[in-house]
């Protein structure tokens, strides 16, 4: 819940060799809609031409019945977009298509290129012009600038990109999938009959009836053509450093990342929090902030034996064009997104599970909501460690000032939030819960997995 | 989940004496949006005139920014509408306004008048004309036909109406709230500073910052004017027979009906189901069908000690104008609303909680979904008794043929659904869970609380 | 041009026995769109049921592709609506449908019932309720209140209606066309193969490929059924008193009214004006205010021998949702609807033809426009006599105060408008131009062709 | 009328130093809407940043109330776009903005760069990537590729462009206006108080209250900055070769091009046609095809003394989203755009004026329409010479095959069209009517004013 307004994640989906490529992209993107609601688009190649349709807002805003029929072809890539940075928004909506005499390329990408400003400056100095502010445009330029076969161009270009990214490239005939060498952003390969799928999250495979094959490896380039799937690497040094936020907040509970189910991992974090509290805390019930913190709350309840209750209700009908309450009405108690279930929480001692704390304002608001509804005690438990360091890999919190945990210790924060007690998950417990491969915990421990380049200056 | 396509509930909201009556109605209706997504409208009185705005679809479709500004005045009523019966739909969208030289009346209503066909025929014989097919129009005619002061006209008219209904009447100066004499449909009174609120469900009070005062009584007419709240009754015999479906499916978990919290009641039904299974059933986890069956699943888990897991995920972005998958795509596995969380359910024995079974098609689909995802066993538990009798009070299932439980016993149904076992809640357990006042259980036991009139013929 | 904001005309179209009744109604209404841009609707009967679709705005706003497919059936009536009186607009959009057990009726009507307030009061006293403020609703009530066969009910009801009206009634099987006994509003019968058409103006026949048969007579009821066309009269005394405004402004130039072509009649008025000026006025060119005054300008030019020039240009792209210039921008010279053709008029002496003067504000604005563009002289010629008396038959100018000619003589008006000279067409010349049957010239001479009832009071 | 579906003109508007730059651009573009209905956009600079809003369709589709408020700043350029070439349409809608660290540039342009394919190939070879298919993108690349001060870059880039173009460039602080060295496309400078305006046609000056100052000269670059208006030339050889089609069809009658009023020039062409017929042709009336041929019809009527009549009526309500009649309905006589005024033309001998003949299908349809309405004779007179050569400067008729006059002589064409006689304006008469500066008559005489490059190949 807390991350709602600061994230900048996207979702990509691709399909190769299916007669209904546009429709399946649509339904695949639909399962990824939680990764971006600011724009959506699909590009389809029919062997000769790339056609593209895109628009602002949800998939249902961007596509009208009939639009899919104008996208014939068997290979497709699609995108759902988060974030509204940039002035002329429509220029930044993906897929982005470069049209050239020797052939066109469409690209969709998820993540952030850390050395984008440096690369862009260099490109501009050599005469490249940019129509938007998106990293996708840089990728296109980096590739098109090189010479030789496309695969070589991609390999060479990628070796110069630093950051967290997954992207799909569509040509008139082939489809390419690339993941950054630290594996910060997820990307998986699936199969649907004789067709191949690619998706930011595996939940989209389930949605289109495809089965999961494997994750794209860090630093890998997968090329899908009529010869099938071929693979190569563009980087020597490759590591598994999946962004921890994918588990904490971004992904859907029914997705598997690096072989682990998101819901199950989140549940484990709740259990670990319960273990720490064991024998030290008397409470009546466990309440999760919907929707991202419900799994952790289930875990806490299961481990602690305390009842799991629906103490907070999220209104499902909050859309983009909603008429918002004025500040005046908000002050008198009008609320739109979240309600407390008063009868349930009244007079009760609550363990409240939330996924994370960024600025602290949302958590404070929720605790206030529960107290107004009569909750006797609110013990806040956060299913991730304290955010102390800014992220440069796809979360819009570039300056340290906004992170309340970088300026307040837990005690001060607990008092600021109005909670009776506050506990974060320890980084060690997080590692225990996540298990498996390594992760990027930079926002918790400041150990960035790439160089930071000019971003560092913004921090000062 | 199962009732999604057969229900015909609505939501009403009213406010008296608030400078932002239209806005508050909007936000109140927003909290009632789950009760109706087919149309929405608000009528506002400013002491002299009644103005009305309404449209098809969700509140966000029906109202554009600016529409609320065209509705000045301190008293208002609003409506969200379920159901698409009737040819010329816009004529049936509420509020409905009767404009007359001696004064105008606006009405919003929730429920069904059982003797509507008889009343309508009589009215038509006396020269009344109807523009739509809605019961609200009958209410307006019944009232306007009488003579004398409005309160007398309402009282006289209501005494002739039989059925399940709550309605609000707005005149240029006053607001009236009426509930049927069996209390089949809910209606509650709240207070917001010096203003009065009325709502089908108490969750709307929380949403606008109002506090719950009391339920409107069966057979009661509440008049709100500059003199405050006055009350009288239009029926001698009055009973508490709240529709059981309000607990089972219709209402939001954070609403209180007849003094009991909906989530808590649902949780109890899950516990009672767990008690019956106790010692007889080995399983690995409890899964609820989102959203209406989650509370029951929590209850079952808590009582049985089995882990509560997120085995099914509901896509939040299914809107009205969605591009649906073709049957062909659906056959190949494309799904939009509900996904199984494969990794979680694979190889596991599941207790699956659902709120009800109507036609059986949805339950069958869900069980199939879970089996395809690898579930080893699926034991279906229904948090209500078997539907055997048609409802005439606001649920669109007028003929017995559609109710699968009226033609199949539990064993046959279990096999039809593809479940490993099936258990309904017993009516006696339901009574235990619901406690308090009496209820209408007609759909389970056939004991209708009113006459059925011409509807009976439809059954044959 | 001058009448743009005060008129309240509508257009009706009907078709009997055509497999594409809804589509043809759509295209017929499209040709009548100039008669009303505030709402549009079509009702279609398929022998059993009447279905209706309607909406606000232009036909293109009210109907989306696909809407026509939902209107199966061979008989249809449609309506385009002018005027925005009434608070809850959608209730007043036509067709209006009365749904009753014994059969439904849809009605569309054009014009005004002068004794509507009296009839409405009587109906309300007998328990009728009204949802809108439209006269159509009164017609429905008047008919449904009576007993006996429908034709008798219509005949009896019509004999009580006084005013200017044409209306079409659609039942499940038949179609009725009725015209008021003074023939104030036009209504014509056409034939398209084996099908029958009805239209407010004959231009719609041309648009759908039908041929004109005859006008419906004043006081006539035409019934179209499987037996063909039958006719009867509901009034003893019947007269031809077509509203002069139909020629002056309302109708399309390619329509024929009472056997005469509108363009040709308008051209004659211009010629008669030229005759009066003959030998008395030196000028360089003739300019017409687009579009309604162009025919008169052509006539003036032809008779006088002065060149006809395009001195004013109308912007074709002024739509409903247009962003209007602020008053501040308007003051600095921003204009949207009408531009002067500066190079053409600069230094020239103009004869400016306009169809009428109501409030005088438009004419004044146009003359100012031409002077700013450099016109040396502007001699205003009006192709109708001075409006001195309010109209109660379908023009929204109920009070005498608004009619500038009722308080200013020609000389004063000329000076107010800033013209060099001003001449109206004399009533006698108008009669000469119009020829044929009689007309209603009440707005010019105060001789109302019906009683005026309660409207008289509004004048005081 | 005939050119409706083959033209590819656009309109540009710019304003410098006005507090309401966005609004005035909107109203200026509104007056240019006839030059393009496929897309519209405005870019505004506030000294630091360029903001841009654009969309598909009419100005009223592309801009919603409120959009203008998001465009603060005193300098602006805007565009209305004709033509739907290119797959991913939104990429081609203008203004196009290049965003670079050293400063952004927005461009709008009207016309066609004849050596675009050659330039594009060269740019691609040097690593430039293109997102759309529009010439504007080439302009941006050509400029950004060079080094030095912007004015030098523009001058150098323009010297390499060959074709028909006018464009406006907006930087954070300044505004540039450029016209091709043959002056094929019009562009004029106006003044509004202390602000400067630029427009494709002078009618937009009238619309915003500005006054005409002068035309931008062929080969001129005008720079507007806080120092005022500065001018220089980028080409040694400069000629006045305005496209004849601007007079024939493209421009609004109230615009002045190269010092002459469009309506007046068109009228002269009608007079010259009448002179040729003088004494050789008996007819009853003159009819013009609305709207572009009305001026010529007036001229013919004036010279010949034959009455000018409204024999054809254009429906004003044909919008973009209109439901079109099916072919079947069209065959039975349903028509949407143009109606014959039957009563007027029946039994009459008509001189029919049209602006041009391209494929011949429209003219044939209109003559058929008139004959069906009873016209006895139809003598077609075309206010321009026969199109025999394809245009490469902004009219979409790249291949000779489509031009019916390149394969049929006048006699054969007359018979194909079903006319009683047919006469084109001679090129010499055209020169007489147009007078003044030279013109490009390439479509009539094949004398192209520039090289044709790779376009020539398309002709074979």
CSV table of C-alpha atoms in Angstrom, one decimal, chain C residues 68-373:
chain,number,residue,atom,x,y,z
C,68,UNK,CA,-29.0,0.3,-34.7
C,69,UNK,CA,-28.5,-3.5,-34.7
C,70,UNK,CA,-30.2,-3.6,-31.3
C,71,UNK,CA,-33.4,-2.2,-32.9
C,72,UNK,CA,-34.9,-4.9,-35.0
C,73,UNK,CA,-38.3,-4.5,-36.6
C,74,UNK,CA,-40.0,-3.1,-39.7
C,75,UNK,CA,-41.8,0.0,-38.3
C,76,UNK,CA,-40.0,2.9,-36.6
C,77,UNK,CA,-40.3,6.5,-35.6
C,78,UNK,CA,-37.5,8.9,-34.7
C,79,UNK,CA,-36.9,12.4,-33.4
C,80,UNK,CA,-34.3,15.1,-33.4
C,81,UNK,CA,-34.8,17.6,-30.6
C,82,UNK,CA,-34.2,21.3,-30.2
C,83,UNK,CA,-34.4,23.2,-26.9
C,84,UNK,CA,-33.0,22.5,-23.5
C,85,UNK,CA,-35.9,23.5,-21.2
C,86,UNK,CA,-36.5,21.2,-18.3
C,87,UNK,CA,-34.1,20.2,-15.5
C,88,UNK,CA,-33.6,16.5,-16.0
C,89,UNK,CA,-33.1,16.6,-19.7
C,90,UNK,CA,-32.9,12.9,-20.5
C,91,UNK,CA,-36.5,12.4,-19.4
C,92,UNK,CA,-37.6,14.8,-22.1
C,93,UNK,CA,-35.7,13.2,-25.0
C,94,UNK,CA,-38.0,11.5,-27.4
C,95,UNK,CA,-39.3,9.0,-28.5
C,96,UNK,CA,-41.3,8.6,-25.3
C,97,UNK,CA,-42.7,5.2,-24.7
C,98,UNK,CA,-45.7,4.2,-22.5
C,99,UNK,CA,-45.5,0.6,-21.6
C,100,UNK,CA,-48.7,-1.1,-20.6
C,101,UNK,CA,-50.0,-4.7,-20.3
C,102,UNK,CA,-52.5,-4.1,-23.1
C,103,UNK,CA,-49.8,-2.8,-25.4
C,104,UNK,CA,-47.1,-0.1,-25.7
C,105,UNK,CA,-47.1,3.2,-27.5
C,106,UNK,CA,-44.2,5.3,-28.6
C,107,UNK,CA,-44.6,9.0,-29.5
C,108,UNK,CA,-42.5,11.6,-31.2
C,109,UNK,CA,-43.8,15.1,-31.6
C,110,UNK,CA,-42.9,18.5,-33.0
C,111,UNK,CA,-44.5,21.7,-31.9
C,112,UNK,CA,-46.2,23.0,-28.8
C,113,UNK,CA,-49.6,22.3,-27.2
C,114,UNK,CA,-50.9,25.7,-26.2
C,115,UNK,CA,-53.3,24.4,-23.6
C,116,UNK,CA,-50.7,22.1,-22.1
C,117,UNK,CA,-50.7,23.7,-18.6
C,118,UNK,CA,-54.5,23.4,-18.3
C,119,UNK,CA,-54.5,19.8,-19.6
C,120,UNK,CA,-51.6,18.8,-17.3
C,121,UNK,CA,-53.3,20.3,-14.3
C,122,UNK,CA,-56.4,18.3,-15.0
C,123,UNK,CA,-54.5,15.1,-15.5
C,124,UNK,CA,-52.5,15.6,-12.3
C,125,UNK,CA,-55.8,16.2,-10.4
C,126,UNK,CA,-56.9,12.8,-11.7
C,127,UNK,CA,-53.7,11.1,-10.4
C,128,UNK,CA,-51.5,11.2,-13.5
C,129,UNK,CA,-47.8,11.7,-12.8
C,130,UNK,CA,-45.3,13.3,-15.1
C,131,UNK,CA,-41.6,12.5,-15.2
C,132,UNK,CA,-40.6,15.3,-17.5
C,133,UNK,CA,-41.9,18.6,-18.8
C,134,UNK,CA,-42.5,17.7,-22.3
C,135,UNK,CA,-45.7,17.9,-24.2
C,136,UNK,CA,-45.2,14.4,-25.6
C,137,UNK,CA,-46.0,13.1,-22.1
C,138,UNK,CA,-49.3,14.9,-22.1
C,139,UNK,CA,-50.2,13.4,-25.5
C,140,UNK,CA,-49.5,9.9,-24.1
C,141,UNK,CA,-51.6,10.6,-21.0
C,142,UNK,CA,-54.5,12.1,-23.0
C,143,UNK,CA,-54.6,9.0,-25.2
C,144,UNK,CA,-54.2,6.4,-22.6
C,145,UNK,CA,-56.8,7.9,-20.3
C,146,UNK,CA,-59.6,7.2,-22.8
C,147,UNK,CA,-61.3,3.9,-23.5
C,148,UNK,CA,-62.0,2.0,-26.6
C,149,UNK,CA,-60.1,1.3,-29.8
C,150,UNK,CA,-56.8,3.2,-30.2
C,151,UNK,CA,-58.0,5.2,-33.2
C,152,UNK,CA,-61.0,6.5,-31.2
C,153,UNK,CA,-58.7,7.3,-28.3
C,154,UNK,CA,-56.4,9.3,-30.5
C,155,UNK,CA,-59.3,11.1,-32.2
C,156,UNK,CA,-60.9,12.0,-28.8
C,157,UNK,CA,-57.6,13.1,-27.3
C,158,UNK,CA,-56.6,15.3,-30.3
C,159,UNK,CA,-59.9,17.1,-30.2
C,160,UNK,CA,-58.9,18.4,-26.8
C,161,UNK,CA,-55.4,19.5,-27.8
C,162,UNK,CA,-54.9,23.0,-29.0
C,163,UNK,CA,-51.8,24.3,-30.6
C,164,UNK,CA,-49.2,23.6,-33.2
C,165,UNK,CA,-48.2,20.0,-33.4
C,166,UNK,CA,-47.4,17.1,-35.6
C,167,UNK,CA,-46.8,13.7,-34.1
C,168,UNK,CA,-46.2,10.1,-34.9
C,169,UNK,CA,-47.5,7.2,-32.8
C,170,UNK,CA,-46.0,3.8,-33.0
C,171,UNK,CA,-47.7,0.7,-31.6
C,172,UNK,CA,-46.5,-2.9,-31.8
C,173,UNK,CA,-48.1,-3.2,-35.2
C,174,UNK,CA,-49.2,0.1,-36.6
C,175,UNK,CA,-48.1,3.7,-37.2
C,176,UNK,CA,-50.2,6.9,-36.8
C,177,UNK,CA,-49.5,10.3,-38.1
C,178,UNK,CA,-51.4,13.4,-36.8
C,179,UNK,CA,-51.2,17.0,-37.7
C,180,UNK,CA,-52.9,19.9,-35.8
C,181,UNK,CA,-56.1,21.3,-37.2
C,182,UNK,CA,-54.5,24.6,-38.3
C,183,UNK,CA,-51.6,22.8,-40.0
C,184,UNK,CA,-49.1,25.0,-38.2
C,185,UNK,CA,-46.4,22.3,-38.3
C,186,UNK,CA,-45.5,20.5,-41.5
C,187,UNK,CA,-45.8,16.7,-41.9
C,188,UNK,CA,-45.6,14.8,-45.2
C,189,UNK,CA,-46.1,11.3,-46.5
C,190,UNK,CA,-43.7,9.5,-48.8
C,191,UNK,CA,-43.2,6.2,-50.4
C,192,UNK,CA,-40.1,4.0,-50.6
C,193,UNK,CA,-40.8,0.9,-52.7
C,194,UNK,CA,-43.6,-0.8,-50.8
C,195,UNK,CA,-42.8,1.0,-47.6
C,196,UNK,CA,-44.3,4.3,-46.3
C,197,UNK,CA,-42.4,7.2,-44.9
C,198,UNK,CA,-43.4,10.2,-42.8
C,199,UNK,CA,-41.3,13.3,-42.2
C,200,UNK,CA,-41.4,16.8,-40.9
C,201,UNK,CA,-39.7,17.9,-44.1
C,202,UNK,CA,-39.5,16.4,-47.6
C,203,UNK,CA,-35.7,16.7,-47.7
C,204,UNK,CA,-35.6,13.5,-45.7
C,205,UNK,CA,-37.4,11.6,-48.4
C,206,UNK,CA,-34.7,12.6,-50.9
C,207,UNK,CA,-32.1,11.4,-48.4
C,208,UNK,CA,-33.5,7.9,-48.1
C,209,UNK,CA,-34.5,7.6,-51.7
C,210,UNK,CA,-38.3,7.9,-51.1
C,211,UNK,CA,-40.7,9.9,-53.2
C,212,UNK,CA,-43.1,12.5,-51.9
C,213,UNK,CA,-46.8,11.5,-52.0
C,214,UNK,CA,-48.7,14.3,-50.2
C,215,UNK,CA,-48.8,16.4,-47.1
C,216,UNK,CA,-50.8,15.2,-44.1
C,217,UNK,CA,-53.8,17.5,-44.0
C,218,UNK,CA,-54.6,19.8,-41.0
C,219,UNK,CA,-56.7,17.9,-38.5
C,220,UNK,CA,-56.0,14.5,-40.2
C,221,UNK,CA,-55.1,11.2,-38.6
C,222,UNK,CA,-53.4,8.8,-40.9
C,223,UNK,CA,-53.2,5.2,-39.8
C,224,UNK,CA,-50.8,2.9,-41.6
C,225,UNK,CA,-51.3,-0.8,-41.0
C,226,UNK,CA,-51.1,-4.0,-43.0
C,227,UNK,CA,-54.2,-2.8,-44.7
C,228,UNK,CA,-52.3,0.2,-46.1
C,229,UNK,CA,-53.0,3.9,-45.5
C,230,UNK,CA,-56.3,4.9,-44.0
C,231,UNK,CA,-57.3,8.5,-43.2
C,232,UNK,CA,-59.8,10.3,-41.0
C,233,UNK,CA,-60.2,13.7,-39.4
C,234,UNK,CA,-60.5,14.6,-35.7
C,235,UNK,CA,-61.7,18.1,-36.2
C,236,UNK,CA,-64.6,19.7,-38.0
C,237,UNK,CA,-62.9,23.0,-38.6
C,238,UNK,CA,-59.6,22.7,-40.4
C,239,UNK,CA,-57.4,25.4,-41.9
C,240,UNK,CA,-54.1,25.7,-43.6
C,241,UNK,CA,-52.1,28.0,-41.4
C,242,UNK,CA,-48.5,26.9,-41.8
C,243,UNK,CA,-46.0,28.7,-39.5
C,244,UNK,CA,-44.3,31.4,-41.6
C,245,UNK,CA,-41.1,30.7,-39.8
C,246,UNK,CA,-40.8,27.4,-41.6
C,247,UNK,CA,-40.1,29.3,-44.8
C,248,UNK,CA,-38.2,32.1,-43.1
C,249,UNK,CA,-35.7,30.0,-41.1
C,250,UNK,CA,-36.5,26.5,-39.9
C,251,UNK,CA,-36.6,24.4,-43.0
C,252,UNK,CA,-33.9,23.2,-45.3
C,253,UNK,CA,-33.8,25.0,-48.7
C,254,UNK,CA,-34.3,21.7,-50.5
C,255,UNK,CA,-37.6,20.9,-48.7
C,256,UNK,CA,-41.0,21.6,-50.2
C,257,UNK,CA,-43.6,22.9,-47.8
C,258,UNK,CA,-47.3,23.0,-48.9
C,259,UNK,CA,-46.1,22.4,-52.4
C,260,UNK,CA,-43.5,25.1,-52.6
C,261,UNK,CA,-39.7,24.9,-52.5
C,262,UNK,CA,-38.2,26.7,-49.5
C,263,UNK,CA,-35.2,28.0,-51.4
C,264,UNK,CA,-37.4,29.4,-54.2
C,265,UNK,CA,-39.8,31.1,-51.7
C,266,UNK,CA,-36.8,32.7,-49.9
C,267,UNK,CA,-35.4,33.8,-53.2
C,268,UNK,CA,-38.7,35.5,-54.0
C,269,UNK,CA,-38.5,37.4,-50.7
C,270,UNK,CA,-35.1,38.7,-51.7
C,271,UNK,CA,-36.5,39.8,-55.1
C,272,UNK,CA,-39.4,41.7,-53.5
C,273,UNK,CA,-37.0,43.5,-51.3
C,274,UNK,CA,-34.9,44.4,-54.3
C,275,UNK,CA,-38.0,45.8,-56.1
C,276,UNK,CA,-38.7,48.2,-53.2
C,277,UNK,CA,-35.1,49.5,-53.2
C,278,UNK,CA,-35.1,49.8,-57.0
C,279,UNK,CA,-33.9,53.2,-58.1
C,280,UNK,CA,-33.4,54.4,-54.5
C,281,UNK,CA,-30.3,52.7,-53.4
C,282,UNK,CA,-26.7,52.7,-54.7
C,283,UNK,CA,-24.6,49.8,-53.6
C,284,UNK,CA,-21.7,47.6,-54.8
C,285,UNK,CA,-22.7,44.1,-53.8
C,286,UNK,CA,-25.2,41.9,-52.1
C,287,UNK,CA,-24.1,39.7,-49.1
C,288,UNK,CA,-26.2,37.1,-47.3
C,289,UNK,CA,-25.8,35.9,-43.7
C,290,UNK,CA,-25.0,32.2,-44.0
C,291,UNK,CA,-26.8,29.8,-44.2
C,292,UNK,CA,-30.4,30.7,-44.0
C,293,UNK,CA,-30.3,34.1,-45.8
C,294,UNK,CA,-28.3,33.1,-48.8
C,295,UNK,CA,-31.3,32.3,-51.0
C,296,UNK,CA,-32.8,35.7,-50.3
C,297,UNK,CA,-29.5,37.3,-51.1
C,298,UNK,CA,-29.4,35.5,-54.4
C,299,UNK,CA,-32.9,36.7,-55.2
C,300,UNK,CA,-31.9,40.3,-54.3
C,301,UNK,CA,-28.8,40.1,-56.5
C,302,UNK,CA,-30.7,38.6,-59.4
C,303,UNK,CA,-33.4,41.3,-59.3
C,304,UNK,CA,-31.1,44.2,-58.7
C,305,UNK,CA,-28.3,43.2,-60.9
C,306,UNK,CA,-25.8,43.8,-58.2
C,307,UNK,CA,-23.0,41.2,-57.8
C,308,UNK,CA,-23.6,38.5,-55.2
C,309,UNK,CA,-20.5,38.1,-53.0
C,310,UNK,CA,-19.3,35.9,-50.2
C,311,UNK,CA,-18.7,38.7,-47.7
C,312,UNK,CA,-19.3,36.5,-44.7
C,313,UNK,CA,-18.0,33.0,-44.0
C,314,UNK,CA,-19.4,30.6,-41.5
C,315,UNK,CA,-17.0,28.2,-39.8
C,316,UNK,CA,-18.3,24.6,-40.4
C,317,UNK,CA,-16.5,23.1,-37.4
C,318,UNK,CA,-18.4,24.7,-34.5
C,319,UNK,CA,-19.5,21.6,-32.5
C,320,UNK,CA,-21.3,21.1,-29.2
C,321,UNK,CA,-18.2,20.5,-27.0
C,322,UNK,CA,-16.3,23.3,-28.4
C,323,UNK,CA,-13.9,25.3,-26.2
C,324,UNK,CA,-15.4,28.8,-26.4
C,325,UNK,CA,-13.3,31.9,-26.3
C,326,UNK,CA,-13.4,33.7,-23.0
C,327,UNK,CA,-15.2,37.1,-22.9
C,328,UNK,CA,-11.8,38.7,-22.6
C,329,UNK,CA,-10.5,37.0,-25.8
C,330,UNK,CA,-13.8,37.8,-27.5
C,331,UNK,CA,-13.3,41.4,-26.6
C,332,UNK,CA,-9.9,41.4,-28.3
C,333,UNK,CA,-11.4,40.1,-31.5
C,334,UNK,CA,-11.4,36.3,-31.3
C,335,UNK,CA,-14.4,35.0,-33.2
C,336,UNK,CA,-15.5,31.4,-33.9
C,337,UNK,CA,-18.7,31.2,-35.9
C,338,UNK,CA,-18.7,34.0,-38.5
C,339,UNK,CA,-15.9,35.9,-40.2
C,340,UNK,CA,-16.0,38.8,-42.6
C,341,UNK,CA,-14.2,38.4,-45.9
C,342,UNK,CA,-12.3,41.6,-45.5
C,343,UNK,CA,-10.7,42.0,-48.9
C,344,UNK,CA,-14.0,41.6,-50.5
C,345,UNK,CA,-16.0,44.0,-48.4
C,346,UNK,CA,-13.3,46.7,-47.8
C,347,UNK,CA,-14.4,50.1,-49.0
C,348,UNK,CA,-17.6,48.7,-50.4
C,349,UNK,CA,-21.3,49.6,-50.0
C,350,UNK,CA,-23.1,46.4,-49.0
C,351,UNK,CA,-26.7,45.2,-49.2
C,352,UNK,CA,-26.8,42.7,-46.3
C,353,UNK,CA,-29.6,40.2,-46.3
C,354,UNK,CA,-30.7,38.5,-43.1
C,355,UNK,CA,-33.8,36.3,-42.5
C,356,UNK,CA,-35.1,38.0,-39.4
C,357,UNK,CA,-34.4,40.2,-36.4
C,358,UNK,CA,-35.3,38.9,-32.9
C,359,UNK,CA,-33.3,40.6,-30.2
C,360,UNK,CA,-31.1,42.5,-32.5
C,361,UNK,CA,-27.9,41.4,-30.9
C,362,UNK,CA,-26.8,39.1,-33.7
C,363,UNK,CA,-27.5,41.6,-36.5
C,364,UNK,CA,-25.6,44.3,-34.6
C,365,UNK,CA,-22.6,42.0,-34.1
C,366,UNK,CA,-22.6,41.1,-37.9
C,367,UNK,CA,-22.8,44.7,-38.9
C,368,UNK,CA,-20.0,45.6,-36.6
C,369,UNK,CA,-17.9,42.7,-38.0
C,370,UNK,CA,-18.4,44.1,-41.5
C,371,UNK,CA,-17.5,47.6,-40.6
C,372,UNK,CA,-14.4,46.5,-38.8
C,373,UNK,CA,-13.5,44.7,-42.0
